[in-house]
């Protein structure tokens, strides 16, 4: 049997230096094990992880039901192509549909792929001549060329132009700007219900219902990118459920299958009907292991009452982190939507991330000045307090 001997972090880094393309900035630490809100490095140090798996590990590291489901499934059937029916994919699609707006699912493996599928579906559904999609500044939709073209952040475009044609960028949370951008070639509006990578930007309550109205008036599809907000991250299964509206299409990934790679697009049945056999595909999409893990994820969330725990955690984070906020101090604003948290600083957040790491707490910084936390929904209140104590200590020293 192939085994992996445990190397030191230094030894693993040497392998990367020689054999792995350096397209990521990495911390000089090799992680080897995880359990719940904790991860351990090769040297045996334990970290409290408030950014587990870049938002993918919404149930923490190695959630037992997901581990069990995957173990069982890999012994039964690992992969078969989408030329066959497979029960886990059908059952997971049913669960997602019943917890959202009654749509139908297309499965893939990542967020960018889900967005690609949404772009293609929006274009093919609209028909000839209508191909333009409106997206928002500071949004993030992925790195493949279509998803990158939808991502209105010039820093990510540099060197990869020309991009895919047909994207119009408007400021986020600005309905009038969307209305002005619509023309006879527009087929869809694509936005995140909360901008994640853009700094945890929560729109006004009228924004999503207003987009729905605009899309209805102009016969456009409303596509919500719920890759980062899905599966209870915001305290509801999907972030749009905080408002009185539904999208036509939503894209899902990250936490969809408890940390196992899985992406999906859910489309309202009339829209889904435009995607006919042969038009789009993904070899690994919807495979039995990923979808079985997805089913175990939903079961865990429901049986452990985790949506309710998200509300408890959000209240605690709001209360604890809110104390750090002051107009003249380092913390300008704290934005909490479930377990999706942005701490807007008046200074660069990089030293905060480094100082937290020294104290064995893992957090993220996005857009230079926003400390982003995407903690697991089964974090305990004690772990929440411990993390807030460390953050308060570090931020006071900055
Ligand atoms: N959409 C959103 C809202 C995201 O946050 C991300 C990744 O951060 C993506 C799409 C791209 O997902 P992936 O990295 O799985 O391709």
Short mmCIF file of C-alpha atoms and ligand atoms in Angstrom, two decimals:
data_model
loop_
_atom_site.label_atom_id
_atom_site.label_comp_id
_atom_site.label_asym_id
_atom_site.label_seq_id
_atom_site.Cartn_x
_atom_site.Cartn_y
_atom_site.Cartn_z
CA UNK A 1 0.00 0.00 0.00
CA UNK A 2 1.28 3.49 -0.81
CA UNK A 3 2.08 5.36 2.40
CA UNK A 4 3.00 8.96 3.08
CA UNK A 5 5.78 9.35 5.63
CA UNK A 6 5.46 12.52 7.63
CA UNK A 7 7.99 15.10 6.49
CA UNK A 8 8.92 18.26 8.33
CA UNK A 9 7.48 21.51 6.96
CA UNK A 10 10.96 22.39 5.65
CA UNK A 11 11.26 19.11 3.74
CA UNK A 12 7.85 19.54 2.14
CA UNK A 13 8.74 23.12 1.19
CA UNK A 14 11.83 21.80 -0.60
CA UNK A 15 9.65 19.49 -2.68
CA UNK A 16 7.44 22.43 -3.64
CA UNK A 17 10.44 24.59 -4.54
CA UNK A 18 11.53 21.97 -7.02
CA UNK A 19 8.29 20.48 -8.34
CA UNK A 20 5.27 22.75 -7.78
CA UNK A 21 4.54 25.89 -9.81
CA UNK A 22 4.75 28.82 -7.38
CA UNK A 23 1.44 30.44 -8.34
CA UNK A 24 0.32 30.69 -4.70
CA UNK A 25 1.78 32.64 -1.80
CA UNK A 26 2.07 30.00 0.92
CA UNK A 27 2.71 30.21 4.64
CA UNK A 28 5.92 28.31 5.52
CA UNK A 29 3.97 25.58 7.28
CA UNK A 30 2.86 22.15 6.13
CA UNK A 31 -0.50 21.07 7.56
CA UNK A 32 -0.95 17.38 8.21
CA UNK A 33 -4.13 16.77 10.20
CA UNK A 34 -7.42 18.43 11.08
CA UNK A 35 -10.29 17.84 13.47
CA UNK A 36 -13.20 20.20 13.93
CA UNK A 37 -11.95 23.78 14.34
CA UNK A 38 -8.32 22.68 14.77
CA UNK A 39 -5.47 21.82 12.39
CA UNK A 40 -1.99 20.56 13.20
CA UNK A 41 1.24 21.23 11.36
CA UNK A 42 4.03 18.74 10.68
CA UNK A 43 5.82 19.92 13.82
CA UNK A 44 2.81 19.08 15.99
CA UNK A 45 1.61 22.67 16.60
CA UNK A 46 -2.17 23.05 16.88
CA UNK A 47 -4.02 26.03 15.35
CA UNK A 48 -7.56 27.28 15.92
CA UNK A 49 -8.76 27.68 12.34
CA UNK A 50 -11.21 30.50 11.64
CA UNK A 51 -10.68 30.26 7.90
CA UNK A 52 -10.79 26.49 7.38
CA UNK A 53 -10.25 25.43 3.81
CA UNK A 54 -10.78 28.97 2.44
CA UNK A 55 -14.47 28.59 3.30
CA UNK A 56 -14.82 24.99 2.10
CA UNK A 57 -14.74 23.38 5.54
CA UNK A 58 -17.97 24.86 6.85
CA UNK A 59 -18.36 21.81 9.13
CA UNK A 60 -14.77 22.07 10.34
CA UNK A 61 -11.98 19.68 9.44
CA UNK A 62 -12.85 16.04 8.73
CA UNK A 63 -16.54 16.14 9.79
CA UNK A 64 -17.27 12.57 10.97
CA UNK A 65 -20.42 11.91 8.90
CA UNK A 66 -18.74 13.15 5.71
CA UNK A 67 -15.64 11.04 6.45
CA UNK A 68 -17.83 8.00 7.03
CA UNK A 69 -19.93 8.56 3.89
CA UNK A 70 -16.83 9.00 1.72
CA UNK A 71 -15.14 5.92 3.22
CA UNK A 72 -18.20 3.84 2.48
CA UNK A 73 -18.68 5.25 -1.01
CA UNK A 74 -15.07 4.79 -2.18
CA UNK A 75 -15.36 1.12 -1.27
CA UNK A 76 -18.52 0.81 -3.33
CA UNK A 77 -18.16 3.00 -6.44
CA UNK A 78 -15.65 5.84 -6.88
CA UNK A 79 -16.44 7.20 -10.29
CA UNK A 80 -18.71 6.56 -13.21
CA UNK A 81 -19.40 9.00 -16.03
CA UNK A 82 -22.56 10.98 -16.53
CA UNK A 83 -23.69 8.55 -19.23
CA UNK A 84 -25.14 6.54 -16.32
CA UNK A 85 -27.61 7.28 -13.57
CA UNK A 86 -26.26 7.26 -10.03
CA UNK A 87 -28.38 7.46 -6.91
CA UNK A 88 -26.21 9.84 -4.80
CA UNK A 89 -26.30 12.53 -7.52
CA UNK A 90 -30.08 12.26 -7.85
CA UNK A 91 -30.64 12.37 -4.11
CA UNK A 92 -28.27 15.31 -3.55
CA UNK A 93 -29.95 17.25 -6.38
CA UNK A 94 -33.33 16.63 -4.75
CA UNK A 95 -32.05 17.87 -1.38
CA UNK A 96 -30.62 21.07 -2.87
CA UNK A 97 -33.75 21.71 -4.91
CA UNK A 98 -36.09 21.18 -1.95
CA UNK A 99 -34.05 23.52 0.25
CA UNK A 100 -34.00 26.29 -2.37
CA UNK A 101 -36.39 27.25 -5.17
CA UNK A 102 -37.36 23.92 -6.73
CA UNK A 103 -34.75 24.06 -9.48
CA UNK A 104 -32.73 21.41 -11.28
CA UNK A 105 -28.99 20.85 -10.78
CA UNK A 106 -25.93 20.55 -12.96
CA UNK A 107 -22.87 19.31 -11.05
CA UNK A 108 -19.23 20.23 -11.57
CA UNK A 109 -16.16 20.43 -9.33
CA UNK A 110 -15.50 24.06 -8.40
CA UNK A 111 -16.93 27.54 -8.14
CA UNK A 112 -15.39 28.78 -11.36
CA UNK A 113 -16.87 25.85 -13.26
CA UNK A 114 -20.30 26.56 -11.79
CA UNK A 115 -19.99 30.17 -12.96
CA UNK A 116 -18.88 29.03 -16.43
CA UNK A 117 -21.96 26.84 -16.62
CA UNK A 118 -24.14 29.79 -15.56
CA UNK A 119 -22.64 32.05 -18.24
CA UNK A 120 -23.29 29.44 -20.93
CA UNK A 121 -26.80 28.72 -19.69
CA UNK A 122 -27.69 32.43 -19.52
CA UNK A 123 -26.49 32.95 -23.10
CA UNK A 124 -28.14 29.88 -24.59
CA UNK A 125 -31.41 30.58 -22.77
CA UNK A 126 -31.58 34.15 -24.05
CA UNK A 127 -31.00 33.15 -27.66
CA UNK A 128 -29.13 34.80 -30.52
CA UNK A 129 -27.98 38.40 -30.06
CA UNK A 130 -28.42 38.54 -26.30
CA UNK A 131 -25.14 37.67 -24.65
CA UNK A 132 -24.15 40.50 -22.30
CA UNK A 133 -23.98 39.93 -18.56
CA UNK A 134 -23.84 42.67 -15.92
CA UNK A 135 -21.53 41.99 -12.96
CA UNK A 136 -20.24 44.07 -10.07
CA UNK A 137 -17.00 45.85 -9.25
CA UNK A 138 -15.07 44.12 -6.47
CA UNK A 139 -16.94 40.91 -7.21
CA UNK A 140 -15.18 37.56 -7.45
CA UNK A 141 -16.34 34.66 -9.59
CA UNK A 142 -13.22 32.54 -10.23
CA UNK A 143 -10.13 32.25 -12.39
CA UNK A 144 -11.14 30.44 -15.58
CA UNK A 145 -11.39 32.86 -18.50
CA UNK A 146 -15.18 33.20 -18.45
CA UNK A 147 -15.39 33.52 -14.66
CA UNK A 148 -12.39 35.87 -14.72
CA UNK A 149 -14.12 38.06 -17.29
CA UNK A 150 -17.12 38.20 -14.95
CA UNK A 151 -14.80 39.25 -12.11
CA UNK A 152 -14.65 43.04 -12.29
CA UNK A 153 -11.22 43.46 -10.71
CA UNK A 154 -8.51 44.65 -13.12
CA UNK A 155 -5.70 43.28 -10.93
CA UNK A 156 -6.82 39.73 -11.74
CA UNK A 157 -7.08 40.44 -15.48
CA UNK A 158 -3.52 41.68 -15.97
CA UNK A 159 -1.65 39.62 -18.53
CA UNK A 160 -4.63 37.51 -19.56
CA UNK A 161 -6.40 39.87 -21.94
CA UNK A 162 -8.31 39.78 -24.21
CA UNK A 163 -11.04 38.55 -21.91
CA UNK A 164 -14.35 37.05 -22.91
CA UNK A 165 -16.53 39.71 -24.52
CA UNK A 166 -19.86 40.83 -23.17
CA UNK A 167 -19.39 41.77 -19.51
CA UNK A 168 -20.52 45.16 -18.21
CA UNK A 169 -19.27 46.18 -14.78
CA UNK A 170 -21.24 48.34 -12.37
CA UNK A 171 -20.72 49.36 -8.71
CA UNK A 172 -22.10 46.88 -6.16
CA UNK A 173 -25.27 47.75 -4.26
CA UNK A 174 -26.29 50.32 -6.87
CA UNK A 175 -29.61 49.49 -8.56
CA UNK A 176 -29.61 52.63 -10.71
CA UNK A 177 -26.25 51.63 -12.19
CA UNK A 178 -27.63 48.21 -13.15
CA UNK A 179 -30.69 49.85 -14.74
CA UNK A 180 -28.43 52.15 -16.79
CA UNK A 181 -26.24 49.25 -17.95
CA UNK A 182 -29.09 47.17 -19.40
CA UNK A 183 -29.43 47.20 -23.19
CA UNK A 184 -31.14 45.01 -25.79
CA UNK A 185 -28.16 42.62 -25.84
CA UNK A 186 -28.17 41.98 -22.09
CA UNK A 187 -29.19 38.49 -21.00
CA UNK A 188 -28.40 38.35 -17.28
CA UNK A 189 -27.21 39.99 -14.09
CA UNK A 190 -24.66 37.98 -12.09
CA UNK A 191 -23.86 39.03 -8.51
CA UNK A 192 -22.83 37.64 -5.15
CA UNK A 193 -25.55 38.10 -2.49
CA UNK A 194 -22.70 39.17 -0.19
CA UNK A 195 -19.33 39.97 -1.73
CA UNK A 196 -16.85 37.61 -0.07
CA UNK A 197 -13.39 38.12 -1.52
CA UNK A 198 -14.37 41.76 -2.11
CA UNK A 199 -14.37 42.32 1.68
CA UNK A 200 -17.59 40.80 3.09
CA UNK A 201 -19.74 43.57 1.62
CA UNK A 202 -23.37 43.20 2.64
CA UNK A 203 -25.79 45.03 0.31
CA UNK A 204 -28.79 47.09 1.43
CA UNK A 205 -31.94 45.00 2.08
CA UNK A 206 -33.59 46.45 -1.07
CA UNK A 207 -30.75 45.41 -3.36
CA UNK A 208 -31.55 41.78 -4.23
CA UNK A 209 -35.34 42.31 -4.43
CA UNK A 210 -34.61 45.38 -6.59
CA UNK A 211 -32.42 43.31 -8.92
CA UNK A 212 -35.20 40.74 -9.16
CA UNK A 213 -37.66 43.47 -10.23
CA UNK A 214 -35.23 44.91 -12.79
CA UNK A 215 -34.54 41.47 -14.25
CA UNK A 216 -38.28 40.73 -14.51
CA UNK A 217 -38.98 44.07 -16.19
CA UNK A 218 -36.26 43.49 -18.80
CA UNK A 219 -36.63 39.69 -19.17
CA UNK A 220 -33.14 39.04 -17.82
CA UNK A 221 -31.97 36.10 -15.77
CA UNK A 222 -30.84 36.82 -12.23
CA UNK A 223 -27.83 34.66 -11.40
CA UNK A 224 -26.68 34.62 -7.78
CA UNK A 225 -23.16 33.42 -7.09
CA UNK A 226 -23.63 31.62 -3.77
CA UNK A 227 -20.28 29.81 -3.97
CA UNK A 228 -19.12 31.39 -0.71
CA UNK A 229 -22.48 31.97 0.98
CA UNK A 230 -24.16 28.60 0.46
CA UNK A 231 -25.04 25.73 2.80
CA UNK A 232 -25.91 27.79 5.84
CA UNK A 233 -22.90 30.07 5.97
CA UNK A 234 -25.18 33.09 6.54
CA UNK A 235 -27.66 31.32 8.84
CA UNK A 236 -30.01 30.23 6.05
CA UNK A 237 -29.32 27.52 3.49
CA UNK A 238 -28.70 30.19 0.86
CA UNK A 239 -28.09 33.90 1.38
CA UNK A 240 -30.93 34.98 -0.95
CA UNK A 241 -33.35 33.44 1.57
CA UNK A 242 -32.83 36.45 3.83
CA UNK A 243 -34.89 38.39 1.27
CA UNK A 244 -38.29 38.01 -0.30
CA UNK A 245 -37.08 36.90 -3.72
CA UNK A 246 -35.58 33.97 -5.63
CA UNK A 247 -32.92 33.88 -8.37
CA UNK A 248 -33.29 32.07 -11.70
CA UNK A 249 -29.90 30.43 -11.33
CA UNK A 250 -27.52 30.03 -8.42
CA UNK A 251 -23.96 28.76 -8.40
CA UNK A 252 -22.60 26.69 -5.51
CA UNK A 253 -19.25 25.22 -4.49
CA UNK A 254 -16.82 25.58 -1.55
CA UNK A 255 -18.80 24.17 1.42
CA UNK A 256 -21.25 22.25 -0.76
CA UNK A 257 -19.87 18.80 0.12
CA UNK A 258 -18.25 19.30 3.51
CA UNK A 259 -14.78 19.94 2.06
CA UNK A 260 -14.84 17.39 -0.79
CA UNK A 261 -14.50 19.12 -4.18
CA UNK A 262 -17.95 19.72 -5.63
CA UNK A 263 -19.64 22.53 -7.52
CA UNK A 264 -23.18 22.93 -8.77
CA UNK A 265 -25.53 25.17 -10.64
CA UNK A 266 -29.20 25.16 -9.68
CA UNK A 267 -31.57 26.58 -12.29
CA UNK A 268 -35.27 27.23 -12.31
CA UNK A 269 -36.76 24.33 -14.43
CA UNK A 270 -37.82 26.52 -17.41
CA UNK A 271 -34.31 27.91 -17.61
CA UNK A 272 -32.65 24.52 -17.00
CA UNK A 273 -34.57 23.16 -20.02
CA UNK A 274 -32.36 25.27 -22.32
CA UNK A 275 -29.37 23.07 -21.51
CA UNK A 276 -29.92 20.06 -23.73
CA UNK A 277 -27.81 16.89 -24.12
CA UNK A 278 -24.35 17.60 -25.50
CA UNK A 279 -24.32 21.33 -24.70
CA UNK A 280 -22.32 21.21 -21.49
CA UNK A 281 -20.54 18.58 -19.40
CA UNK A 282 -18.03 17.82 -16.67
CA UNK A 283 -16.31 14.43 -16.46
CA UNK A 284 -16.04 14.34 -12.68
CA UNK A 285 -19.13 16.49 -12.06
CA UNK A 286 -21.64 14.95 -9.67
CA UNK A 287 -19.55 11.85 -9.04
CA UNK A 288 -20.82 9.45 -6.37
CA UNK A 289 -18.14 10.36 -3.80
CA UNK A 290 -18.69 14.13 -3.97
CA UNK A 291 -22.48 13.91 -3.99
CA UNK A 292 -22.54 11.32 -1.22
CA UNK A 293 -20.40 13.76 0.81
CA UNK A 294 -22.94 16.48 -0.04
CA UNK A 295 -25.79 14.39 1.34
CA UNK A 296 -23.78 13.78 4.54
CA UNK A 297 -23.17 17.54 4.77
CA UNK A 298 -26.89 18.33 4.64
CA UNK A 299 -27.64 15.59 7.18
CA UNK A 300 -25.00 16.95 9.55
CA UNK A 301 -26.34 20.51 9.32
CA UNK A 302 -29.91 19.38 9.96
CA UNK A 303 -29.34 16.76 12.61
CA UNK A 304 -26.94 18.90 14.61
CA UNK A 305 -29.08 22.05 14.39
CA UNK A 306 -26.19 23.99 12.87
CA UNK A 307 -28.26 26.72 11.20
CA UNK A 308 -29.37 27.70 14.71
CA UNK A 309 -25.78 27.55 15.94
CA UNK A 310 -24.79 29.99 13.19
CA UNK A 311 -27.25 32.51 14.67
CA UNK A 312 -25.76 32.02 18.16
CA UNK A 313 -22.23 32.41 16.82
CA UNK A 314 -23.13 35.48 14.77
CA UNK A 315 -24.59 37.17 17.85
CA UNK A 316 -21.46 36.37 19.86
CA UNK A 317 -19.05 37.55 17.14
CA UNK A 318 -21.11 40.73 16.69
CA UNK A 319 -21.03 41.45 20.39
CA UNK A 320 -17.35 40.58 20.94
CA UNK A 321 -15.90 42.12 17.77
CA UNK A 322 -18.28 45.09 17.89
CA UNK A 323 -16.45 46.21 21.04
CA UNK A 324 -13.29 46.72 18.98
CA UNK A 325 -15.02 49.13 16.62
CA UNK A 326 -14.52 52.89 16.88
CA UNK A 327 -14.57 55.65 14.24
CA UNK A 328 -11.10 56.92 15.19
CA UNK A 329 -9.54 53.57 16.07
CA UNK A 330 -7.97 50.74 14.07
CA UNK A 331 -11.28 48.88 13.54
CA UNK A 332 -13.59 50.94 11.33
CA UNK A 333 -16.41 48.51 10.92
CA UNK A 334 -17.35 44.93 11.75
CA UNK A 335 -19.66 43.16 9.29
CA UNK A 336 -21.21 39.90 10.46
CA UNK A 337 -23.62 37.79 8.38
CA UNK A 338 -23.81 34.40 10.07
CA UNK A 339 -20.33 32.90 10.07
CA UNK A 340 -19.13 35.25 7.34
CA UNK A 341 -17.30 38.08 9.02
CA UNK A 342 -15.33 41.09 7.82
CA UNK A 343 -13.35 43.34 10.16
CA UNK A 344 -12.55 46.53 8.27
CA UNK A 345 -9.29 48.02 9.53
CA UNK A 346 -7.82 51.47 9.06
CA UNK A 347 -4.46 49.80 8.43
CA UNK A 348 -2.98 46.92 6.41
CA UNK A 349 -4.25 43.61 7.78
CA UNK A 350 -1.20 41.49 6.86
CA UNK A 351 0.58 41.97 10.23
CA UNK A 352 -2.65 41.04 12.01
CA UNK A 353 -2.79 37.71 10.15
CA UNK A 354 0.90 37.05 10.98
CA UNK A 355 0.51 37.96 14.66
CA UNK A 356 -2.60 35.76 14.96
CA UNK A 357 -0.69 32.89 13.40
CA UNK A 358 2.10 33.29 15.96
CA UNK A 359 -0.62 32.86 18.56
CA UNK A 360 -1.90 29.77 16.70
CA UNK A 361 -5.03 31.42 15.32
CA UNK A 362 -5.69 31.26 11.56
CA UNK A 363 -7.53 34.16 9.90
CA UNK A 364 -7.47 35.71 6.41
CA UNK A 365 -6.98 39.21 5.07
CA UNK A 366 -8.70 40.31 1.86
CA UNK A 367 -8.52 43.61 -0.03
CA UNK A 368 -5.54 44.68 2.14
CA UNK A 369 -7.55 46.00 5.05
CA UNK A 370 -10.33 43.49 5.75
CA UNK A 371 -9.72 40.63 8.18
CA UNK A 372 -12.02 37.90 6.91
CA UNK A 373 -13.27 35.06 9.08
CA UNK A 374 -15.17 32.10 7.63
CA UNK A 375 -15.38 29.95 10.78
CA UNK A 376 -17.03 26.54 10.82
CA UNK A 377 -20.72 26.55 11.72
CA UNK A 378 -20.09 24.06 14.54
CA UNK A 379 -17.53 26.26 16.31
CA UNK A 380 -18.24 26.36 20.05
CA UNK A 381 -18.91 29.62 21.90
CA UNK A 382 -15.72 28.99 23.91
CA UNK A 383 -13.69 28.70 20.72
CA UNK A 384 -15.39 31.87 19.46
CA UNK A 385 -14.41 33.71 22.67
CA UNK A 386 -10.85 32.40 22.51
CA UNK A 387 -10.49 33.64 18.93
CA UNK A 388 -12.01 37.04 19.77
CA UNK A 389 -9.64 37.43 22.75
CA UNK A 390 -6.64 36.77 20.50
CA UNK A 391 -7.93 39.10 17.78
CA UNK A 392 -8.57 41.88 20.31
CA UNK A 393 -5.08 41.50 21.76
CA UNK A 394 -3.44 41.51 18.32
CA UNK A 395 -5.48 44.40 16.93
CA UNK A 396 -4.80 46.53 20.02
CA UNK A 397 -1.06 46.06 19.42
CA UNK A 398 -1.19 47.00 15.71
N1 LIG B 1 -17.46 32.60 -6.76
C1 LIG B 1 -17.23 33.08 -5.53
C2 LIG B 1 -18.26 33.97 -4.90
C3 LIG B 1 -16.06 32.77 -4.84
O1 LIG B 1 -15.85 33.26 -3.62
C4 LIG B 1 -15.12 31.93 -5.47
C5 LIG B 1 -13.85 31.59 -4.80
O2 LIG B 1 -13.43 32.18 -3.85
C6 LIG B 1 -15.39 31.44 -6.75
C7 LIG B 1 -16.58 31.79 -7.37
C8 LIG B 1 -14.43 30.54 -7.44
O3 LIG B 1 -14.44 29.28 -6.84
P1 LIG B 1 -13.30 28.20 -7.13
O4 LIG B 1 -12.04 28.70 -6.51
O5 LIG B 1 -13.82 26.93 -6.49
O6 LIG B 1 -13.19 28.06 -8.61
#
